[in-house]
């Protein structure tokens, strides 16, 4: 007595493979949608190394001897790819000639207006960048107050986002920049001023293929594997 072999319908398997091929094609061709943003980033220079600040200037309260940095640039990511100030996070270099005062704290500030390639249309960065200044403040003063002490006028939007320092830029505030508008990368910061920014969690709503597309590919792969397993089982 011979065992009857049942073959998996070729049309079903072919259809599964066709859908899989289509999804993989879409996955490969899906463009990255993440845009860059033109904005003032805020940095903490603790330990002589720049790290992306974990608070905004209006809430951060630097201690005596702190070094703060501000950099205007176009960056794709708020932390991992944001451009750092191009001067060293060196408190003594900025505040070494400012004598301590009773009941006051000294805060060093590095203000980097960026490069012309990052400037909004019709504007150019102020000359003499990066700039440094030493602010003497009350012990409870915020980073925003320290900045206002040395770099007025400041401009904020309704959400308290820092939009302009010393009048630059005149307009705009953290606007997205499409890929076609992205400037050419500027020269890297000097070794004395460079340090990896603190890694922030990646924005799950960023560019690239959607989660649904990945799930679709996974589902089709599962169907294909099931079809192959069923075919082998029936041939035994």
mmCIF file of C-alpha atoms in Angstrom:
data_model
loop_
_atom_site.group_PDB
_atom_site.id
_atom_site.type_symbol
_atom_site.label_atom_id
_atom_site.label_comp_id
_atom_site.label_asym_id
_atom_site.label_seq_id
_atom_site.Cartn_x
_atom_site.Cartn_y
_atom_site.Cartn_z
ATOM 1 C CA UNK A 1 0.000 0.000 0.000
ATOM 2 C CA UNK A 2 1.458 3.339 -1.011
ATOM 3 C CA UNK A 3 1.077 6.496 0.992
ATOM 4 C CA UNK A 4 -0.655 9.262 -0.842
ATOM 5 C CA UNK A 5 1.329 12.468 -0.986
ATOM 6 C CA UNK A 6 -0.498 15.752 -0.742
ATOM 7 C CA UNK A 7 1.301 18.742 -2.116
ATOM 8 C CA UNK A 8 0.864 22.249 -0.909
ATOM 9 C CA UNK A 9 -0.958 24.176 -3.642
ATOM 10 C CA UNK A 10 1.687 25.951 -5.662
ATOM 11 C CA UNK A 11 -0.551 28.972 -6.115
ATOM 12 C CA UNK A 12 -0.816 29.581 -2.360
ATOM 13 C CA UNK A 13 2.931 29.416 -1.813
ATOM 14 C CA UNK A 14 3.568 31.577 -4.855
ATOM 15 C CA UNK A 15 1.118 34.158 -3.532
ATOM 16 C CA UNK A 16 2.812 34.237 -0.147
ATOM 17 C CA UNK A 17 6.194 34.766 -1.768
ATOM 18 C CA UNK A 18 4.826 37.491 -4.034
ATOM 19 C CA UNK A 19 3.375 39.426 -1.101
ATOM 20 C CA UNK A 20 6.631 38.986 0.805
ATOM 21 C CA UNK A 21 8.592 40.359 -2.133
ATOM 22 C CA UNK A 22 6.284 43.354 -2.377
ATOM 23 C CA UNK A 23 6.608 44.166 1.314
ATOM 24 C CA UNK A 24 10.374 43.832 1.234
ATOM 25 C CA UNK A 25 10.489 46.167 -1.769
ATOM 26 C CA UNK A 26 8.405 48.739 0.093
ATOM 27 C CA UNK A 27 10.617 48.345 3.141
ATOM 28 C CA UNK A 28 13.767 48.989 1.152
ATOM 29 C CA UNK A 29 12.288 51.921 -0.737
ATOM 30 C CA UNK A 30 10.621 53.597 2.234
ATOM 31 C CA UNK A 31 12.297 57.001 2.647
ATOM 32 C CA UNK A 32 13.564 58.363 5.930
ATOM 33 C CA UNK A 33 11.067 61.049 6.910
ATOM 34 C CA UNK A 34 12.963 62.510 9.824
ATOM 35 C CA UNK A 35 13.684 66.184 9.313
ATOM 36 C CA UNK A 36 16.335 68.287 10.960
ATOM 37 C CA UNK A 37 15.494 71.208 13.208
ATOM 38 C CA UNK A 38 17.037 74.673 13.366
ATOM 39 C CA UNK A 39 17.293 75.681 17.006
ATOM 40 C CA UNK A 40 19.384 76.788 19.981
ATOM 41 C CA UNK A 41 20.630 73.743 21.902
ATOM 42 C CA UNK A 42 21.578 73.960 25.576
ATOM 43 C CA UNK A 43 24.649 72.236 27.029
ATOM 44 C CA UNK A 44 26.140 71.473 30.433
ATOM 45 C CA UNK A 45 29.923 71.722 30.656
ATOM 46 C CA UNK A 46 30.392 69.851 33.940
ATOM 47 C CA UNK A 47 33.824 68.255 34.201
ATOM 48 C CA UNK A 48 35.086 70.186 31.186
ATOM 49 C CA UNK A 49 33.035 68.088 28.746
ATOM 50 C CA UNK A 50 29.896 69.175 26.901
ATOM 51 C CA UNK A 51 26.807 67.092 27.551
ATOM 52 C CA UNK A 52 23.299 67.843 26.285
ATOM 53 C CA UNK A 53 21.400 69.485 29.135
ATOM 54 C CA UNK A 54 18.613 67.461 30.741
ATOM 55 C CA UNK A 55 16.633 70.589 31.672
ATOM 56 C CA UNK A 56 15.701 73.761 29.862
ATOM 57 C CA UNK A 57 17.413 77.080 30.685
ATOM 58 C CA UNK A 58 14.333 78.356 32.507
ATOM 59 C CA UNK A 59 14.382 75.514 35.060
ATOM 60 C CA UNK A 60 18.080 74.627 35.342
ATOM 61 C CA UNK A 61 19.791 76.296 38.313
ATOM 62 C CA UNK A 62 23.553 76.075 37.804
ATOM 63 C CA UNK A 63 25.837 75.999 40.816
ATOM 64 C CA UNK A 64 28.734 78.345 41.414
ATOM 65 C CA UNK A 65 31.553 77.362 39.050
ATOM 66 C CA UNK A 66 29.226 75.894 36.393
ATOM 67 C CA UNK A 67 29.835 76.219 32.666
ATOM 68 C CA UNK A 68 26.868 76.462 30.279
ATOM 69 C CA UNK A 69 26.879 76.281 26.503
ATOM 70 C CA UNK A 70 24.437 77.394 23.807
ATOM 71 C CA UNK A 71 24.775 76.450 20.131
ATOM 72 C CA UNK A 72 22.632 77.464 17.161
ATOM 73 C CA UNK A 73 22.583 74.862 14.402
ATOM 74 C CA UNK A 74 20.543 72.520 12.267
ATOM 75 C CA UNK A 75 20.547 69.061 13.817
ATOM 76 C CA UNK A 76 18.619 65.885 13.067
ATOM 77 C CA UNK A 77 18.449 64.667 16.636
ATOM 78 C CA UNK A 78 17.929 66.579 19.864
ATOM 79 C CA UNK A 79 20.904 65.014 21.569
ATOM 80 C CA UNK A 80 22.846 62.320 19.735
ATOM 81 C CA UNK A 81 23.459 64.437 16.626
ATOM 82 C CA UNK A 82 23.134 67.961 17.975
ATOM 83 C CA UNK A 83 26.081 70.261 17.307
ATOM 84 C CA UNK A 84 28.090 71.196 20.403
ATOM 85 C CA UNK A 85 29.551 74.621 21.174
ATOM 86 C CA UNK A 86 32.879 75.018 19.379
ATOM 87 C CA UNK A 87 34.731 76.381 22.402
ATOM 88 C CA UNK A 88 35.971 74.377 25.364
ATOM 89 C CA UNK A 89 33.853 73.937 28.486
ATOM 90 C CA UNK A 90 36.510 75.689 30.557
ATOM 91 C CA UNK A 91 35.265 77.670 33.571
ATOM 92 C CA UNK A 92 38.667 79.144 34.417
ATOM 93 C CA UNK A 93 39.206 80.399 30.875
ATOM 94 C CA UNK A 94 35.929 82.333 31.050
ATOM 95 C CA UNK A 95 35.586 83.352 34.712
ATOM 96 C CA UNK A 96 39.182 83.150 35.952
ATOM 97 C CA UNK A 97 39.556 86.947 35.922
ATOM 98 C CA UNK A 98 36.226 87.567 37.677
ATOM 99 C CA UNK A 99 36.729 87.749 41.431
ATOM 100 C CA UNK A 100 34.257 85.841 43.632
ATOM 101 C CA UNK A 101 31.690 88.003 45.443
ATOM 102 C CA UNK A 102 29.905 87.329 48.717
ATOM 103 C CA UNK A 103 26.401 85.981 48.190
ATOM 104 C CA UNK A 104 26.871 85.645 44.422
ATOM 105 C CA UNK A 105 27.710 82.742 42.144
ATOM 106 C CA UNK A 106 29.819 82.789 39.010
ATOM 107 C CA UNK A 107 28.584 80.987 35.885
ATOM 108 C CA UNK A 108 30.631 80.738 32.687
ATOM 109 C CA UNK A 109 28.719 80.907 29.412
ATOM 110 C CA UNK A 110 29.789 79.877 25.914
ATOM 111 C CA UNK A 111 27.481 81.193 23.191
ATOM 112 C CA UNK A 112 28.044 79.788 19.713
ATOM 113 C CA UNK A 113 25.936 81.414 16.976
ATOM 114 C CA UNK A 114 26.827 78.655 14.529
ATOM 115 C CA UNK A 115 27.943 78.690 10.910
ATOM 116 C CA UNK A 116 26.455 80.520 7.889
ATOM 117 C CA UNK A 117 25.196 77.215 6.436
ATOM 118 C CA UNK A 118 22.849 76.837 9.432
ATOM 119 C CA UNK A 119 21.536 80.397 9.338
ATOM 120 C CA UNK A 120 17.922 81.096 8.308
ATOM 121 C CA UNK A 121 17.422 82.632 4.886
ATOM 122 C CA UNK A 122 18.550 86.254 4.778
ATOM 123 C CA UNK A 123 20.527 86.087 8.032
ATOM 124 C CA UNK A 124 24.148 85.513 8.979
ATOM 125 C CA UNK A 125 25.611 84.612 12.392
ATOM 126 C CA UNK A 126 26.990 87.558 14.372
ATOM 127 C CA UNK A 127 30.732 88.033 14.132
ATOM 128 C CA UNK A 128 32.975 86.888 16.915
ATOM 129 C CA UNK A 129 31.491 83.446 17.538
ATOM 130 C CA UNK A 130 31.752 81.591 19.836
ATOM 131 C CA UNK A 131 31.442 84.244 22.511
ATOM 132 C CA UNK A 132 32.175 83.747 26.194
ATOM 133 C CA UNK A 133 31.031 85.677 29.248
ATOM 134 C CA UNK A 134 31.053 85.306 33.024
ATOM 135 C CA UNK A 135 27.797 86.069 34.821
ATOM 136 C CA UNK A 136 27.574 86.873 38.532
ATOM 137 C CA UNK A 137 24.167 86.020 39.931
ATOM 138 C CA UNK A 138 22.124 85.329 43.023
ATOM 139 C CA UNK A 139 22.561 81.754 44.295
ATOM 140 C CA UNK A 140 19.109 80.662 43.108
ATOM 141 C CA UNK A 141 19.320 82.169 39.604
ATOM 142 C CA UNK A 142 18.469 79.999 36.587
ATOM 143 C CA UNK A 143 20.476 79.396 33.434
ATOM 144 C CA UNK A 144 18.038 81.650 31.577
ATOM 145 C CA UNK A 145 18.796 84.468 34.013
ATOM 146 C CA UNK A 146 22.526 83.903 33.556
ATOM 147 C CA UNK A 147 22.100 84.102 29.784
ATOM 148 C CA UNK A 148 19.973 87.249 30.067
ATOM 149 C CA UNK A 149 22.700 88.828 32.175
ATOM 150 C CA UNK A 150 25.239 88.682 29.323
ATOM 151 C CA UNK A 151 23.400 88.195 26.008
ATOM 152 C CA UNK A 152 20.220 90.276 25.766
ATOM 153 C CA UNK A 153 17.858 90.474 24.013
ATOM 154 C CA UNK A 154 16.504 86.939 24.348
ATOM 155 C CA UNK A 155 13.478 85.690 22.463
ATOM 156 C CA UNK A 156 11.160 82.869 23.593
ATOM 157 C CA UNK A 157 8.005 81.363 22.122
ATOM 158 C CA UNK A 158 4.751 80.613 23.908
ATOM 159 C CA UNK A 159 6.059 77.241 25.082
ATOM 160 C CA UNK A 160 9.099 78.878 26.752
ATOM 161 C CA UNK A 161 11.430 77.515 24.053
ATOM 162 C CA UNK A 162 14.535 79.637 23.589
ATOM 163 C CA UNK A 163 14.299 81.069 20.057
ATOM 164 C CA UNK A 164 16.886 83.850 19.863
ATOM 165 C CA UNK A 165 19.992 85.051 21.701
ATOM 166 C CA UNK A 166 21.291 88.610 21.273
ATOM 167 C CA UNK A 167 18.652 89.055 18.602
ATOM 168 C CA UNK A 168 19.768 86.058 16.525
ATOM 169 C CA UNK A 169 17.971 84.765 14.651
ATOM 170 C CA UNK A 170 15.371 87.461 14.163
ATOM 171 C CA UNK A 171 12.558 85.005 13.390
ATOM 172 C CA UNK A 172 11.782 81.308 13.601
ATOM 173 C CA UNK A 173 11.895 78.901 16.487
ATOM 174 C CA UNK A 174 12.824 75.236 16.187
ATOM 175 C CA UNK A 175 11.260 74.870 12.752
ATOM 176 C CA UNK A 176 11.701 71.558 10.892
ATOM 177 C CA UNK A 177 14.066 71.540 7.936
ATOM 178 C CA UNK A 178 13.293 69.151 5.089
ATOM 179 C CA UNK A 179 16.048 66.947 3.692
ATOM 180 C CA UNK A 180 16.327 69.105 0.571
ATOM 181 C CA UNK A 181 17.107 72.098 2.783
ATOM 182 C CA UNK A 182 19.710 70.369 4.923
ATOM 183 C CA UNK A 183 23.010 72.287 4.871
ATOM 184 C CA UNK A 184 26.292 70.607 4.113
ATOM 185 C CA UNK A 185 27.973 69.306 7.288
ATOM 186 C CA UNK A 186 30.215 71.866 8.900
ATOM 187 C CA UNK A 187 33.716 71.148 10.168
ATOM 188 C CA UNK A 188 33.823 69.121 13.375
ATOM 189 C CA UNK A 189 34.455 70.854 16.685
ATOM 190 C CA UNK A 190 38.046 71.053 17.896
ATOM 191 C CA UNK A 191 39.184 68.162 20.056
ATOM 192 C CA UNK A 192 39.366 70.443 23.091
ATOM 193 C CA UNK A 193 35.670 71.242 22.768
ATOM 194 C CA UNK A 194 34.280 67.954 21.500
ATOM 195 C CA UNK A 195 32.614 65.258 23.573
ATOM 196 C CA UNK A 196 29.812 62.869 22.851
ATOM 197 C CA UNK A 197 26.423 64.303 23.774
ATOM 198 C CA UNK A 198 24.415 62.357 26.334
ATOM 199 C CA UNK A 199 22.442 59.782 24.382
ATOM 200 C CA UNK A 200 18.726 60.470 24.456
ATOM 201 C CA UNK A 201 15.964 58.006 23.726
ATOM 202 C CA UNK A 202 15.207 57.879 20.030
ATOM 203 C CA UNK A 203 11.912 59.389 18.989
ATOM 204 C CA UNK A 204 9.616 56.530 18.135
ATOM 205 C CA UNK A 205 7.738 58.783 15.743
ATOM 206 C CA UNK A 206 10.861 59.529 13.719
ATOM 207 C CA UNK A 207 11.522 58.721 10.078
ATOM 208 C CA UNK A 208 11.876 55.374 8.394
ATOM 209 C CA UNK A 209 9.406 52.576 7.759
ATOM 210 C CA UNK A 210 6.386 52.427 10.014
ATOM 211 C CA UNK A 211 5.877 49.761 12.662
ATOM 212 C CA UNK A 212 2.930 48.424 10.644
ATOM 213 C CA UNK A 213 5.202 47.647 7.728
ATOM 214 C CA UNK A 214 7.570 45.672 9.938
ATOM 215 C CA UNK A 215 4.645 43.761 11.412
ATOM 216 C CA UNK A 216 3.385 43.004 7.917
ATOM 217 C CA UNK A 217 6.733 41.576 6.876
ATOM 218 C CA UNK A 218 6.876 39.488 10.033
ATOM 219 C CA UNK A 219 3.378 38.132 9.420
ATOM 220 C CA UNK A 220 4.174 37.143 5.850
ATOM 221 C CA UNK A 221 7.398 35.468 6.949
ATOM 222 C CA UNK A 222 5.421 33.483 9.497
ATOM 223 C CA UNK A 223 2.913 32.405 6.841
ATOM 224 C CA UNK A 224 5.705 31.348 4.508
ATOM 225 C CA UNK A 225 7.395 29.324 7.228
ATOM 226 C CA UNK A 226 4.094 27.652 8.117
ATOM 227 C CA UNK A 227 3.477 26.718 4.486
ATOM 228 C CA UNK A 228 6.910 25.122 4.154
ATOM 229 C CA UNK A 229 6.479 23.216 7.427
ATOM 230 C CA UNK A 230 3.034 21.956 6.401
ATOM 231 C CA UNK A 231 4.375 20.829 3.020
ATOM 232 C CA UNK A 232 7.184 18.829 4.616
ATOM 233 C CA UNK A 233 4.808 17.275 7.131
ATOM 234 C CA UNK A 234 2.463 16.009 4.447
ATOM 235 C CA UNK A 235 5.287 14.439 2.459
ATOM 236 C CA UNK A 236 6.294 12.182 5.342
#
